[in-house]
Amino acid sequence: MRRRLTAVLLALCIITSTALPAFASEEKDQKGEGSTAEQSLLMETSEDAGGFQSVEEASTLETGEQSLSEGAEDLASVAETGEQSSLAETGKESAAESAEELPVQEKIKPYGSPWINSNVYGMITEDTPRPGVRDDFYLAVNYDYLNKTKIKPGHEVIGTEDEISDLLIDRISGLMTDSEDTSPEADRVRTLYQMYLDWEGREKGRDYISSKIKTILNISSLEDLSAYLGSWEGRTGTNILEIYLDTDIDDPGRHMTDIGPTSLTLGTRDEYESITDSGKRNKKHSDSAAKYMLIQYAGCSEEAAQELIENRYAFEKAVSESMMNSTELAAGDSIRKRTNIMTAEELAAAAPALPIKEMLSAVGFDPSLRINLEQPAWLTKLNELYTEENLEQIRAYLVCETAAGYIGKADEAAYREAKRLEREFSGLSASREDEYYATNMVARVLWQDVDKMYVAKYCSPQMKEDIRTLMEEAISTYREMLTEETWLSPETREKAISKLDHLTLLPVYPDDDKWLDWSQISITPAAEGGNYALAMDEISEAQWKICQQMSFEPIDKQVWNMRTSEMNAAYMPTTNSILVFAGMLNGKYYNESMSREEKMGAIGTVIGHEISHAFDPTGSQFDETGAVHSWWTDDDRAAFDKRASKLIAAYDDIHPWKDGSACNGTILQGEVAADMGGMACMLRIAKTIDGFDYDKFFRAYAELDAVGYLENVMENIYKYDPHPPYYLRVNMTLPQFDEFQRLYDIQPGDGMYVAPADRIAIWGMGRSGE
């Protein structure tokens, strides 16, 4: 995807689960993906839980006996500050005290090669030489903006997307406080919004949260643990494996039950092998959140809480050894490696120590669905670890995850502590107003309710038709591009065009009869004992039940399982569909007054980018129906892989980070290929327009990506994200095309020069096999 978001699963199954912690901050960059839409929404609604989580960990086979208390000392000692003695009193500050500003980040010494990393806020100052367009096009175009724009208090980033996000929050906030809307959707939204800000009501939820944490703390045997994991509470809360509804990889008209690996606090196996600075910050944040809640809500001493945290990492480190690392997950053969179809009986036989059948029963999906085990070696390892000897470590994992997951849903003192931890984690100078966080969270949890309200007020059938027309024009152009790809055989080219012709277009918002039925979602009113934490769990459980019902039904490609009132666009390979969200149709991305060149450089390249995902290293493995199916000849696949390898090598040679480390081209290859494919598509359209202003077009593309992150946030986001930093998305994409090179008379020796033989775009170049 063009923005940091993708979609393969069904969001509503797990959207409000407390099982998976979020990024430390609710203020998220919307550009791109890195996780599925459902996982992304999940992470952003598991409020203030602490610690980055990725559901897409995989595994390699490990054997032998192991005690979890061994081998975790390195992680247990990470990020110790020596200032933990007053945790029992932490968080009791007033709202006014919580707004105390942290120091603004120090002046940054420029770093990055071959271009400085100008996406780090504060990197570009008046002392920074202004480059020419031939040497650093991104910075030449955005120099004044990056130099002069000041970050707002409580914000992590400057840029177009931050400005649009503020616009969307303002609009949605107005919808949430509009008492004249009497629809069921508005009633649910207002109720949850008010509960978020009801500090007295939150205090009444203390016993409820404490009981959730203590239920796990009271587990005293493996039998107790199995009973919990196989219960409804264990399934909708924290668990040691993920069970979710997916699209059948061989029959996209049906669902499939997917078994995913244990969620890791530090996100990926990589961090347990060699922890990065970002990982250390992540760990400190997550540990602090868990420790606070264990002390305040479970009555643990500091020593007992610390022991639980150390045991948690002992379990995570042991189980992570059997997972694929981030590079392996992004490799071209990852999909097939993570496709292992089996029956419930075979799954149970693969892990006889685990209560697999009970866990599947608690989920309640259609038992006739095929089951996919993403990582057999991980399950083997988990089964090996599931012993009485390791009970304390497994229980510690569950209780720490659960406790941290409730910190943003607890009383005001806990909430203020959560915000303090966010500021520390991200390097923020201050938090934003509580109403902002309330609006943002409700919009993510009750996303379809908010979408209906947003669409009714801010969207129109004409807007939907306009975007559909742009999508159809881009598809028609892509068809021409594929026809001219001389390195493809006629057989593969025909199938590629068939895939293009079968794309499902989902512009702006769902049709009236394609909204999901959320009528069964209800929230206990405060007058009847309801509170914010309970409400969040009630919504989660209701959405699980909706997901259960959907598992018995065929998949409807016209149904949206993603939030349209945020700024994003998506390609979903399992349904071969493209979505352009209503939230993106604002600001520099799209407005009626934009010139043709500006529209093509903005929303046009976004649409082209999403189409390109159908043919990127991942999307190219899915056929026109959404099934994983090899529709390539062996020679064509080899030629494709050769091009992808060239792209990977080029990015492996770029060093954007302070420590001098390089990009990981394997992780980035899909988004890079899509960026370049989208640009090729728009440039082909440009050739048909008399008097086309290429300078305006290229500058619009670069201005769209004018972004500056706080340094910590930049590292937290991009270390394992499948998108390159924005400046690379401009400076590595544009030089691939003659139109750019000719327009600015770029010559060998210039920073933006790329010789024709060294260009790495996979699609749209029309070149023969190399």
Short mmCIF file of C-alpha atoms in Angstrom, two decimals, residues 42-506:
data_model
loop_
_atom_site.label_atom_id
_atom_site.label_comp_id
_atom_site.label_asym_id
_atom_site.label_seq_id
_atom_site.Cartn_x
_atom_site.Cartn_y
_atom_site.Cartn_z
CA LEU A 42 -5.99 -3.85 16.47
CA MET A 43 -2.72 -2.29 17.47
CA GLU A 44 -4.17 1.17 17.34
CA THR A 45 -7.18 0.29 19.45
CA SER A 46 -5.41 -1.70 22.14
CA GLU A 47 -4.92 1.58 23.85
CA ASP A 48 -1.74 2.54 25.68
CA ALA A 49 -0.77 -1.06 26.23
CA GLY A 50 2.90 -0.51 25.62
CA GLY A 51 5.26 -2.19 23.24
CA PHE A 52 5.12 -2.78 19.51
CA GLN A 53 3.42 -5.98 18.46
CA SER A 54 3.57 -7.85 15.21
CA VAL A 55 1.19 -10.74 14.57
CA GLU A 56 3.24 -11.90 11.61
CA GLU A 57 6.11 -13.62 13.45
CA ALA A 58 7.04 -17.02 12.04
CA SER A 59 9.29 -19.87 13.11
CA THR A 60 12.06 -22.33 12.34
CA LEU A 61 12.30 -25.72 14.04
CA GLU A 62 13.96 -25.89 17.46
CA THR A 63 14.28 -29.08 19.49
CA GLY A 64 15.43 -30.15 22.94
CA GLU A 65 14.43 -29.52 26.53
CA GLN A 66 14.61 -25.96 27.80
CA SER A 67 13.94 -24.13 31.03
CA LEU A 68 12.67 -20.63 30.36
CA SER A 69 14.52 -19.13 33.30
CA GLU A 70 17.72 -19.55 31.31
CA GLY A 71 18.87 -17.17 28.63
CA ALA A 72 16.72 -14.15 29.43
CA GLU A 73 19.11 -12.21 31.64
CA ASP A 74 20.22 -9.93 28.81
CA LEU A 75 16.65 -8.80 28.13
CA ALA A 76 15.78 -8.50 31.80
CA SER A 77 18.57 -5.99 32.31
CA VAL A 78 17.77 -3.84 29.28
CA ALA A 79 16.57 -0.31 29.90
CA GLU A 80 16.98 -0.42 33.69
CA THR A 81 17.04 3.15 34.93
CA GLY A 82 17.57 2.74 38.65
CA GLU A 83 14.53 4.91 39.26
CA GLN A 84 11.86 2.30 39.91
CA SER A 85 11.53 2.67 43.69
CA SER A 86 8.63 5.09 43.60
CA LEU A 87 6.40 3.24 41.17
CA ALA A 88 3.76 2.70 43.78
CA GLU A 89 3.21 6.44 43.80
CA THR A 90 3.71 7.03 40.08
CA GLY A 91 0.72 8.17 38.10
CA LYS A 92 -1.01 9.99 40.94
CA GLU A 93 -0.15 13.34 39.41
CA SER A 94 -2.95 15.65 38.43
CA ALA A 95 -3.96 16.39 34.88
CA ALA A 96 -2.12 19.69 35.12
CA GLU A 97 1.07 18.01 36.27
CA SER A 98 0.87 15.49 33.43
CA ALA A 99 1.11 18.29 30.91
CA GLU A 100 4.63 19.17 32.06
CA GLU A 101 6.78 19.41 28.96
CA LEU A 102 9.73 17.15 28.38
CA PRO A 103 12.91 18.61 26.89
CA VAL A 104 12.77 19.13 23.15
CA GLN A 105 15.19 16.86 21.30
CA GLU A 106 18.73 18.15 21.01
CA LYS A 107 20.18 19.58 17.82
CA ILE A 108 20.80 16.76 15.41
CA LYS A 109 24.02 16.24 13.54
CA PRO A 110 23.18 15.30 9.94
CA TYR A 111 23.49 11.66 8.99
CA GLY A 112 22.47 9.39 6.13
CA SER A 113 23.96 8.23 2.84
CA PRO A 114 23.76 8.91 -0.11
CA TRP A 115 21.37 11.66 1.02
CA ILE A 116 20.94 12.95 4.55
CA ASN A 117 17.86 11.58 6.29
CA SER A 118 15.77 14.72 5.97
CA ASN A 119 12.70 12.98 7.43
CA VAL A 120 14.12 13.38 10.94
CA TYR A 121 12.60 16.48 12.52
CA GLY A 122 15.35 18.98 13.30
CA MET A 123 17.76 17.52 10.75
CA ILE A 124 17.14 20.42 8.37
CA THR A 125 18.02 23.83 9.79
CA GLU A 126 19.14 27.20 8.48
CA ASP A 127 22.69 25.85 8.62
CA THR A 128 21.83 23.01 6.25
CA PRO A 129 23.04 23.77 2.71
CA ARG A 130 20.14 23.97 0.26
CA PRO A 131 20.74 21.32 -2.42
CA GLY A 132 19.81 21.63 -6.06
CA VAL A 133 17.18 19.46 -7.72
CA ARG A 134 19.92 17.49 -9.48
CA ASP A 135 21.49 16.31 -6.22
CA ASP A 136 18.63 15.88 -3.71
CA PHE A 137 15.27 16.53 -5.30
CA TYR A 138 13.26 15.74 -2.18
CA LEU A 139 15.12 18.22 -0.01
CA ALA A 140 15.39 20.84 -2.75
CA VAL A 141 11.60 20.89 -3.08
CA ASN A 142 10.80 20.64 0.64
CA TYR A 143 13.70 22.60 2.15
CA ASP A 144 11.71 25.61 3.34
CA TYR A 145 8.90 23.49 4.77
CA LEU A 146 11.22 21.17 6.68
CA ASN A 147 13.37 24.04 7.90
CA LYS A 148 10.65 26.43 9.02
CA THR A 149 7.72 24.26 10.12
CA LYS A 150 7.57 23.70 13.87
CA ILE A 151 6.09 20.58 15.37
CA LYS A 152 2.96 21.13 17.43
CA PRO A 153 2.84 20.16 21.12
CA GLY A 154 1.79 16.55 21.45
CA HIS A 155 2.53 15.75 17.80
CA GLU A 156 5.15 13.29 16.62
CA VAL A 157 5.44 14.55 13.07
CA ILE A 158 5.05 17.46 10.69
CA GLY A 159 3.69 16.97 7.20
CA THR A 160 0.70 16.71 4.91
CA GLU A 161 -0.65 13.61 6.60
CA ASP A 162 -0.46 15.17 10.05
CA GLU A 163 -2.41 18.16 8.76
CA ILE A 164 -5.08 15.93 7.21
CA SER A 165 -5.22 13.79 10.35
CA ASP A 166 -5.99 16.92 12.36
CA LEU A 167 -8.73 17.83 9.90
CA LEU A 168 -10.26 14.37 10.20
CA ILE A 169 -10.09 14.42 13.99
CA ASP A 170 -11.83 17.81 14.05
CA ARG A 171 -14.57 16.52 11.77
CA ILE A 172 -15.05 13.29 13.67
CA SER A 173 -15.02 15.10 17.01
CA GLY A 174 -17.85 17.26 15.74
CA LEU A 175 -19.80 14.16 14.77
CA MET A 176 -19.28 12.59 18.17
CA THR A 177 -20.60 15.62 20.02
CA ASP A 178 -23.59 16.22 17.72
CA SER A 179 -26.58 15.53 19.95
CA GLU A 180 -29.02 15.93 17.05
CA ASP A 181 -27.95 12.64 15.48
CA THR A 182 -30.21 10.02 17.05
CA SER A 183 -29.06 7.00 15.04
CA PRO A 184 -27.94 3.82 16.86
CA GLU A 185 -24.43 4.44 15.53
CA ALA A 186 -24.30 7.94 17.00
CA ASP A 187 -25.65 6.70 20.31
CA ARG A 188 -22.91 4.06 20.63
CA VAL A 189 -20.24 6.53 19.60
CA ARG A 190 -21.35 9.21 22.07
CA THR A 191 -21.65 6.69 24.88
CA LEU A 192 -18.11 5.38 24.44
CA TYR A 193 -16.71 8.89 23.94
CA GLN A 194 -18.29 10.09 27.18
CA MET A 195 -17.10 7.01 29.06
CA TYR A 196 -13.53 7.64 27.89
CA LEU A 197 -13.60 11.08 29.53
CA ASP A 198 -15.58 10.05 32.62
CA TRP A 199 -12.85 9.88 35.26
CA GLU A 200 -15.27 9.08 38.07
CA GLY A 201 -16.72 6.27 36.00
CA ARG A 202 -13.25 4.94 35.21
CA GLU A 203 -12.55 4.72 38.93
CA LYS A 204 -15.56 2.44 39.24
CA GLY A 205 -13.93 0.07 36.77
CA ARG A 206 -11.02 -0.64 39.12
CA ASP A 207 -12.49 -3.86 40.50
CA TYR A 208 -13.33 -5.09 37.00
CA ILE A 209 -9.78 -4.57 35.74
CA SER A 210 -8.24 -6.00 38.90
CA SER A 211 -10.33 -9.15 38.53
CA LYS A 212 -9.13 -9.64 34.95
CA ILE A 213 -5.49 -9.42 36.02
CA LYS A 214 -5.91 -11.51 39.17
CA THR A 215 -7.72 -14.26 37.27
CA ILE A 216 -4.44 -14.96 35.50
CA LEU A 217 -2.27 -14.41 38.58
CA ASN A 218 -4.30 -17.06 40.38
CA ILE A 219 -3.49 -19.74 37.82
CA SER A 220 -1.57 -22.32 39.83
CA SER A 221 -1.31 -25.36 37.59
CA LEU A 222 -1.01 -26.35 33.96
CA GLU A 223 -4.57 -27.62 34.20
CA ASP A 224 -5.73 -24.15 35.32
CA LEU A 225 -3.76 -22.57 32.49
CA SER A 226 -5.30 -24.85 29.88
CA ALA A 227 -8.77 -24.11 31.21
CA TYR A 228 -8.12 -20.37 30.91
CA LEU A 229 -6.64 -20.56 27.41
CA GLY A 230 -9.57 -22.64 26.21
CA SER A 231 -12.20 -20.35 27.71
CA TRP A 232 -14.09 -17.47 26.12
CA GLU A 233 -12.26 -15.05 28.41
CA GLY A 234 -8.91 -16.46 27.39
CA ARG A 235 -9.79 -16.29 23.72
CA THR A 236 -11.04 -12.71 23.70
CA GLY A 237 -8.24 -11.57 25.98
CA THR A 238 -4.56 -12.42 26.07
CA ASN A 239 -3.47 -15.79 24.69
CA ILE A 240 -0.23 -17.51 23.75
CA LEU A 241 -1.26 -17.95 20.12
CA GLU A 242 -3.42 -16.06 17.66
CA ILE A 243 -6.53 -17.55 16.06
CA TYR A 244 -8.22 -15.37 13.48
CA LEU A 245 -10.45 -15.48 10.45
CA ASP A 246 -8.68 -15.21 7.12
CA THR A 247 -9.45 -15.76 3.46
CA ASP A 248 -8.88 -19.31 2.27
CA ILE A 249 -5.62 -19.18 0.38
CA ASP A 250 -6.87 -21.66 -2.24
CA ASP A 251 -10.55 -20.73 -2.33
CA PRO A 252 -10.96 -16.95 -1.83
CA GLY A 253 -14.74 -17.25 -1.70
CA ARG A 254 -14.48 -18.99 1.67
CA HIS A 255 -12.95 -18.16 5.00
CA MET A 256 -10.15 -20.05 6.70
CA THR A 257 -9.11 -20.34 10.34
CA ASP A 258 -5.56 -19.10 10.69
CA ILE A 259 -3.23 -19.99 13.57
CA GLY A 260 -0.58 -17.34 14.10
CA PRO A 261 2.44 -17.27 16.40
CA THR A 262 2.79 -15.81 19.87
CA SER A 263 2.72 -12.02 19.91
CA LEU A 264 6.05 -10.60 21.06
CA THR A 265 6.46 -7.47 23.15
CA LEU A 266 9.47 -6.38 21.08
CA GLY A 267 7.74 -7.16 17.81
CA THR A 268 10.16 -9.42 15.98
CA ARG A 269 12.62 -12.20 16.64
CA ASP A 270 15.39 -9.82 15.55
CA GLU A 271 15.07 -7.77 18.74
CA TYR A 272 15.58 -10.82 20.96
CA GLU A 273 18.78 -11.68 19.12
CA SER A 274 20.25 -8.17 19.12
CA ILE A 275 18.14 -5.44 20.65
CA THR A 276 18.19 -2.04 18.94
CA ASP A 277 17.82 1.40 20.51
CA SER A 278 14.21 1.36 19.36
CA GLY A 279 13.74 -2.03 20.97
CA LYS A 280 15.19 -0.75 24.24
CA ARG A 281 12.75 2.15 24.27
CA ASN A 282 9.94 -0.23 23.44
CA LYS A 283 10.90 -2.57 26.24
CA LYS A 284 11.23 0.20 28.80
CA HIS A 285 7.82 1.55 27.87
CA SER A 286 6.10 -1.83 27.98
CA ASP A 287 7.80 -2.85 31.22
CA SER A 288 6.83 0.42 32.89
CA ALA A 289 3.19 0.05 31.85
CA ALA A 290 3.00 -3.54 33.06
CA LYS A 291 4.77 -2.80 36.34
CA TYR A 292 2.53 0.15 37.11
CA MET A 293 -0.64 -1.86 36.59
CA LEU A 294 0.64 -4.91 38.46
CA ILE A 295 1.40 -2.75 41.49
CA GLN A 296 -1.67 -0.54 41.37
CA TYR A 297 -4.30 -3.06 40.23
CA ALA A 298 -3.01 -6.47 41.28
CA GLY A 299 -1.38 -5.57 44.58
CA CYS A 300 2.05 -6.82 43.56
CA SER A 301 5.17 -5.54 45.26
CA GLU A 302 7.77 -3.95 43.02
CA GLU A 303 9.97 -7.01 43.41
CA ALA A 304 7.13 -9.35 42.45
CA ALA A 305 6.18 -7.19 39.47
CA GLN A 306 9.79 -7.11 38.26
CA GLU A 307 10.04 -10.88 38.58
CA LEU A 308 6.90 -11.27 36.47
CA ILE A 309 8.39 -9.02 33.78
CA GLU A 310 11.65 -10.99 33.74
CA ASN A 311 9.75 -14.26 33.47
CA ARG A 312 7.70 -12.81 30.62
CA TYR A 313 10.85 -12.15 28.59
CA ALA A 314 12.23 -15.57 29.43
CA PHE A 315 9.18 -17.07 27.73
CA GLU A 316 9.24 -14.64 24.81
CA LYS A 317 12.94 -15.15 24.17
CA ALA A 318 12.55 -18.92 24.18
CA VAL A 319 9.54 -19.00 21.88
CA SER A 320 11.00 -16.33 19.55
CA GLU A 321 13.93 -18.60 18.72
CA SER A 322 11.59 -20.70 16.60
CA MET A 323 10.14 -17.77 14.64
CA MET A 324 11.22 -16.36 11.32
CA ASN A 325 12.98 -13.03 11.51
CA SER A 326 11.76 -9.90 9.75
CA THR A 327 13.80 -10.57 6.61
CA GLU A 328 12.51 -14.12 6.28
CA LEU A 329 8.94 -12.92 6.74
CA ALA A 330 9.38 -10.47 3.86
CA ALA A 331 11.04 -12.95 1.50
CA GLY A 332 9.28 -13.95 -1.68
CA ASP A 333 8.70 -17.51 -0.53
CA SER A 334 7.25 -16.47 2.84
CA ILE A 335 3.61 -16.92 1.82
CA ARG A 336 4.02 -20.53 0.83
CA LYS A 337 6.17 -21.27 3.85
CA ARG A 338 3.41 -19.91 6.06
CA THR A 339 0.73 -21.96 4.31
CA ASN A 340 0.32 -25.30 6.03
CA ILE A 341 -3.24 -26.62 5.74
CA MET A 342 -4.40 -29.23 8.23
CA THR A 343 -7.42 -30.53 10.07
CA ALA A 344 -8.27 -29.79 13.69
CA GLU A 345 -7.17 -33.32 14.57
CA GLU A 346 -3.83 -32.86 12.84
CA LEU A 347 -3.33 -29.51 14.55
CA ALA A 348 -4.05 -31.02 17.96
CA ALA A 349 -1.70 -33.90 17.22
CA ALA A 350 1.05 -31.43 16.32
CA ALA A 351 0.79 -29.88 19.80
CA PRO A 352 -0.60 -32.53 22.14
CA ALA A 353 0.33 -30.60 25.29
CA LEU A 354 -1.75 -27.58 24.31
CA PRO A 355 -5.56 -27.33 24.66
CA ILE A 356 -5.92 -26.78 20.92
CA LYS A 357 -9.41 -28.23 20.50
CA GLU A 358 -10.74 -26.21 23.43
CA MET A 359 -9.19 -23.02 22.03
CA LEU A 360 -10.76 -23.61 18.63
CA SER A 361 -14.09 -24.29 20.27
CA ALA A 362 -13.89 -21.04 22.25
CA VAL A 363 -13.24 -19.09 19.06
CA GLY A 364 -16.43 -20.51 17.60
CA PHE A 365 -15.63 -20.31 13.91
CA ASP A 366 -17.31 -22.64 11.42
CA PRO A 367 -15.71 -26.02 12.22
CA SER A 368 -15.83 -26.98 8.55
CA LEU A 369 -13.31 -24.27 7.66
CA ARG A 370 -9.86 -25.34 6.67
CA ILE A 371 -7.14 -24.53 9.21
CA ASN A 372 -3.83 -22.95 8.29
CA LEU A 373 -0.89 -23.18 10.67
CA GLU A 374 1.40 -20.32 9.77
CA GLN A 375 4.52 -21.69 11.43
CA PRO A 376 4.70 -25.37 12.32
CA ALA A 377 8.13 -25.05 13.95
CA TRP A 378 6.85 -22.32 16.25
CA LEU A 379 3.98 -24.56 17.37
CA THR A 380 6.40 -27.40 17.99
CA LYS A 381 8.47 -25.09 20.16
CA LEU A 382 5.43 -23.76 22.01
CA ASN A 383 4.29 -27.31 22.68
CA GLU A 384 7.75 -28.15 24.02
CA LEU A 385 7.64 -25.16 26.37
CA TYR A 386 4.13 -25.90 27.63
CA THR A 387 5.13 -27.70 30.83
CA GLU A 388 4.67 -27.32 34.59
CA GLU A 389 8.32 -26.30 34.75
CA ASN A 390 7.58 -23.26 32.60
CA LEU A 391 4.18 -22.42 34.08
CA GLU A 392 5.45 -19.32 35.89
CA GLN A 393 6.96 -17.87 32.72
CA ILE A 394 3.88 -18.50 30.58
CA ARG A 395 1.60 -17.08 33.25
CA ALA A 396 3.88 -14.04 33.56
CA TYR A 397 3.58 -13.44 29.83
CA LEU A 398 -0.21 -13.53 29.98
CA VAL A 399 -0.52 -11.36 33.07
CA CYS A 400 1.97 -8.70 31.90
CA GLU A 401 0.26 -8.43 28.53
CA THR A 402 -3.15 -8.19 30.14
CA ALA A 403 -2.08 -5.67 32.78
CA ALA A 404 -0.31 -3.39 30.31
CA GLY A 405 -3.27 -3.63 27.96
CA TYR A 406 -5.56 -2.02 30.51
CA ILE A 407 -3.43 0.97 31.52
CA GLY A 408 -5.17 3.38 29.15
CA LYS A 409 -8.58 2.07 30.15
CA ALA A 410 -8.06 2.39 33.89
CA ASP A 411 -8.53 5.30 36.30
CA GLU A 412 -7.25 8.82 35.69
CA ALA A 413 -3.95 8.28 37.49
CA ALA A 414 -3.18 5.26 35.29
CA TYR A 415 -4.27 7.16 32.20
CA ARG A 416 -1.91 10.05 33.05
CA GLU A 417 0.90 7.60 33.60
CA ALA A 418 0.16 6.06 30.19
CA LYS A 419 0.43 9.47 28.57
CA ARG A 420 3.69 10.18 30.39
CA LEU A 421 5.10 6.91 29.10
CA GLU A 422 3.99 7.82 25.58
CA ARG A 423 5.82 11.12 25.79
CA GLU A 424 8.95 9.43 27.06
CA PHE A 425 8.80 6.71 24.43
CA SER A 426 8.30 9.04 21.48
CA GLY A 427 10.22 12.08 22.67
CA LEU A 428 7.09 14.23 22.74
CA SER A 429 7.26 17.60 24.46
CA ALA A 430 3.66 17.32 25.71
CA SER A 431 0.51 15.26 25.41
CA ARG A 432 -2.48 16.42 23.43
CA GLU A 433 -5.84 17.23 24.96
CA ASP A 434 -7.85 14.33 26.35
CA GLU A 435 -10.67 14.96 23.86
CA TYR A 436 -8.25 14.24 21.01
CA TYR A 437 -7.36 10.82 22.41
CA ALA A 438 -11.01 10.08 23.11
CA THR A 439 -11.98 10.93 19.53
CA ASN A 440 -9.11 8.97 18.06
CA MET A 441 -9.79 5.86 20.11
CA VAL A 442 -13.55 5.78 19.56
CA ALA A 443 -13.00 6.26 15.82
CA ARG A 444 -10.78 3.19 15.77
CA VAL A 445 -12.89 0.96 17.99
CA LEU A 446 -16.34 1.83 16.61
CA TRP A 447 -14.89 2.48 13.19
CA GLN A 448 -17.91 1.48 11.12
CA ASP A 449 -20.26 3.60 13.22
CA VAL A 450 -17.99 6.60 12.74
CA ASP A 451 -17.60 5.80 9.04
CA LYS A 452 -21.35 5.88 8.49
CA MET A 453 -21.61 9.25 10.21
CA TYR A 454 -18.60 10.64 8.32
CA VAL A 455 -19.77 9.45 4.91
CA ALA A 456 -23.24 10.90 5.44
CA LYS A 457 -21.83 14.36 6.10
CA TYR A 458 -18.63 14.64 4.09
CA CYS A 459 -18.94 12.31 1.08
CA SER A 460 -21.09 12.24 -2.02
CA PRO A 461 -21.93 9.86 -4.86
CA GLN A 462 -20.10 12.26 -7.20
CA MET A 463 -16.89 11.96 -5.16
CA LYS A 464 -17.18 8.20 -5.33
CA GLU A 465 -17.72 8.28 -9.09
CA ASP A 466 -14.78 10.66 -9.62
CA ILE A 467 -12.39 8.34 -7.80
CA ARG A 468 -13.76 5.31 -9.62
CA THR A 469 -13.04 7.08 -12.91
CA LEU A 470 -9.45 7.77 -11.84
CA MET A 471 -9.04 4.13 -10.84
CA GLU A 472 -10.40 2.90 -14.17
CA GLU A 473 -8.10 5.25 -16.10
CA ALA A 474 -5.08 3.98 -14.17
CA ILE A 475 -6.10 0.36 -14.76
CA SER A 476 -6.48 0.99 -18.49
CA THR A 477 -3.00 2.51 -18.55
CA TYR A 478 -1.54 -0.37 -16.59
CA ARG A 479 -3.03 -2.74 -19.14
CA GLU A 480 -1.01 -0.94 -21.83
CA MET A 481 2.11 -1.15 -19.67
CA LEU A 482 1.74 -4.90 -19.25
CA THR A 483 1.21 -5.33 -22.97
CA GLU A 484 4.59 -3.71 -23.60
CA GLU A 485 6.57 -5.61 -20.97
CA THR A 486 8.75 -7.45 -23.45
CA TRP A 487 10.41 -9.59 -20.81
CA LEU A 488 7.10 -11.36 -20.10
CA SER A 489 6.03 -14.33 -22.18
CA PRO A 490 2.63 -14.06 -23.92
CA GLU A 491 1.23 -16.70 -21.54
CA THR A 492 2.16 -14.84 -18.35
CA ARG A 493 1.26 -11.46 -19.83
CA GLU A 494 -2.24 -12.72 -20.64
CA LYS A 495 -2.75 -13.91 -17.07
CA ALA A 496 -1.41 -10.64 -15.65
CA ILE A 497 -3.89 -8.68 -17.75
CA SER A 498 -6.66 -11.03 -16.62
CA LYS A 499 -5.77 -10.25 -13.02
CA LEU A 500 -5.93 -6.55 -13.82
CA ASP A 501 -9.31 -6.96 -15.50
CA HIS A 502 -10.71 -8.76 -12.44
CA LEU A 503 -9.72 -6.08 -9.93
CA THR A 504 -12.56 -5.15 -7.57
CA LEU A 505 -12.74 -1.38 -7.16
CA LEU A 506 -13.88 0.01 -3.81
#
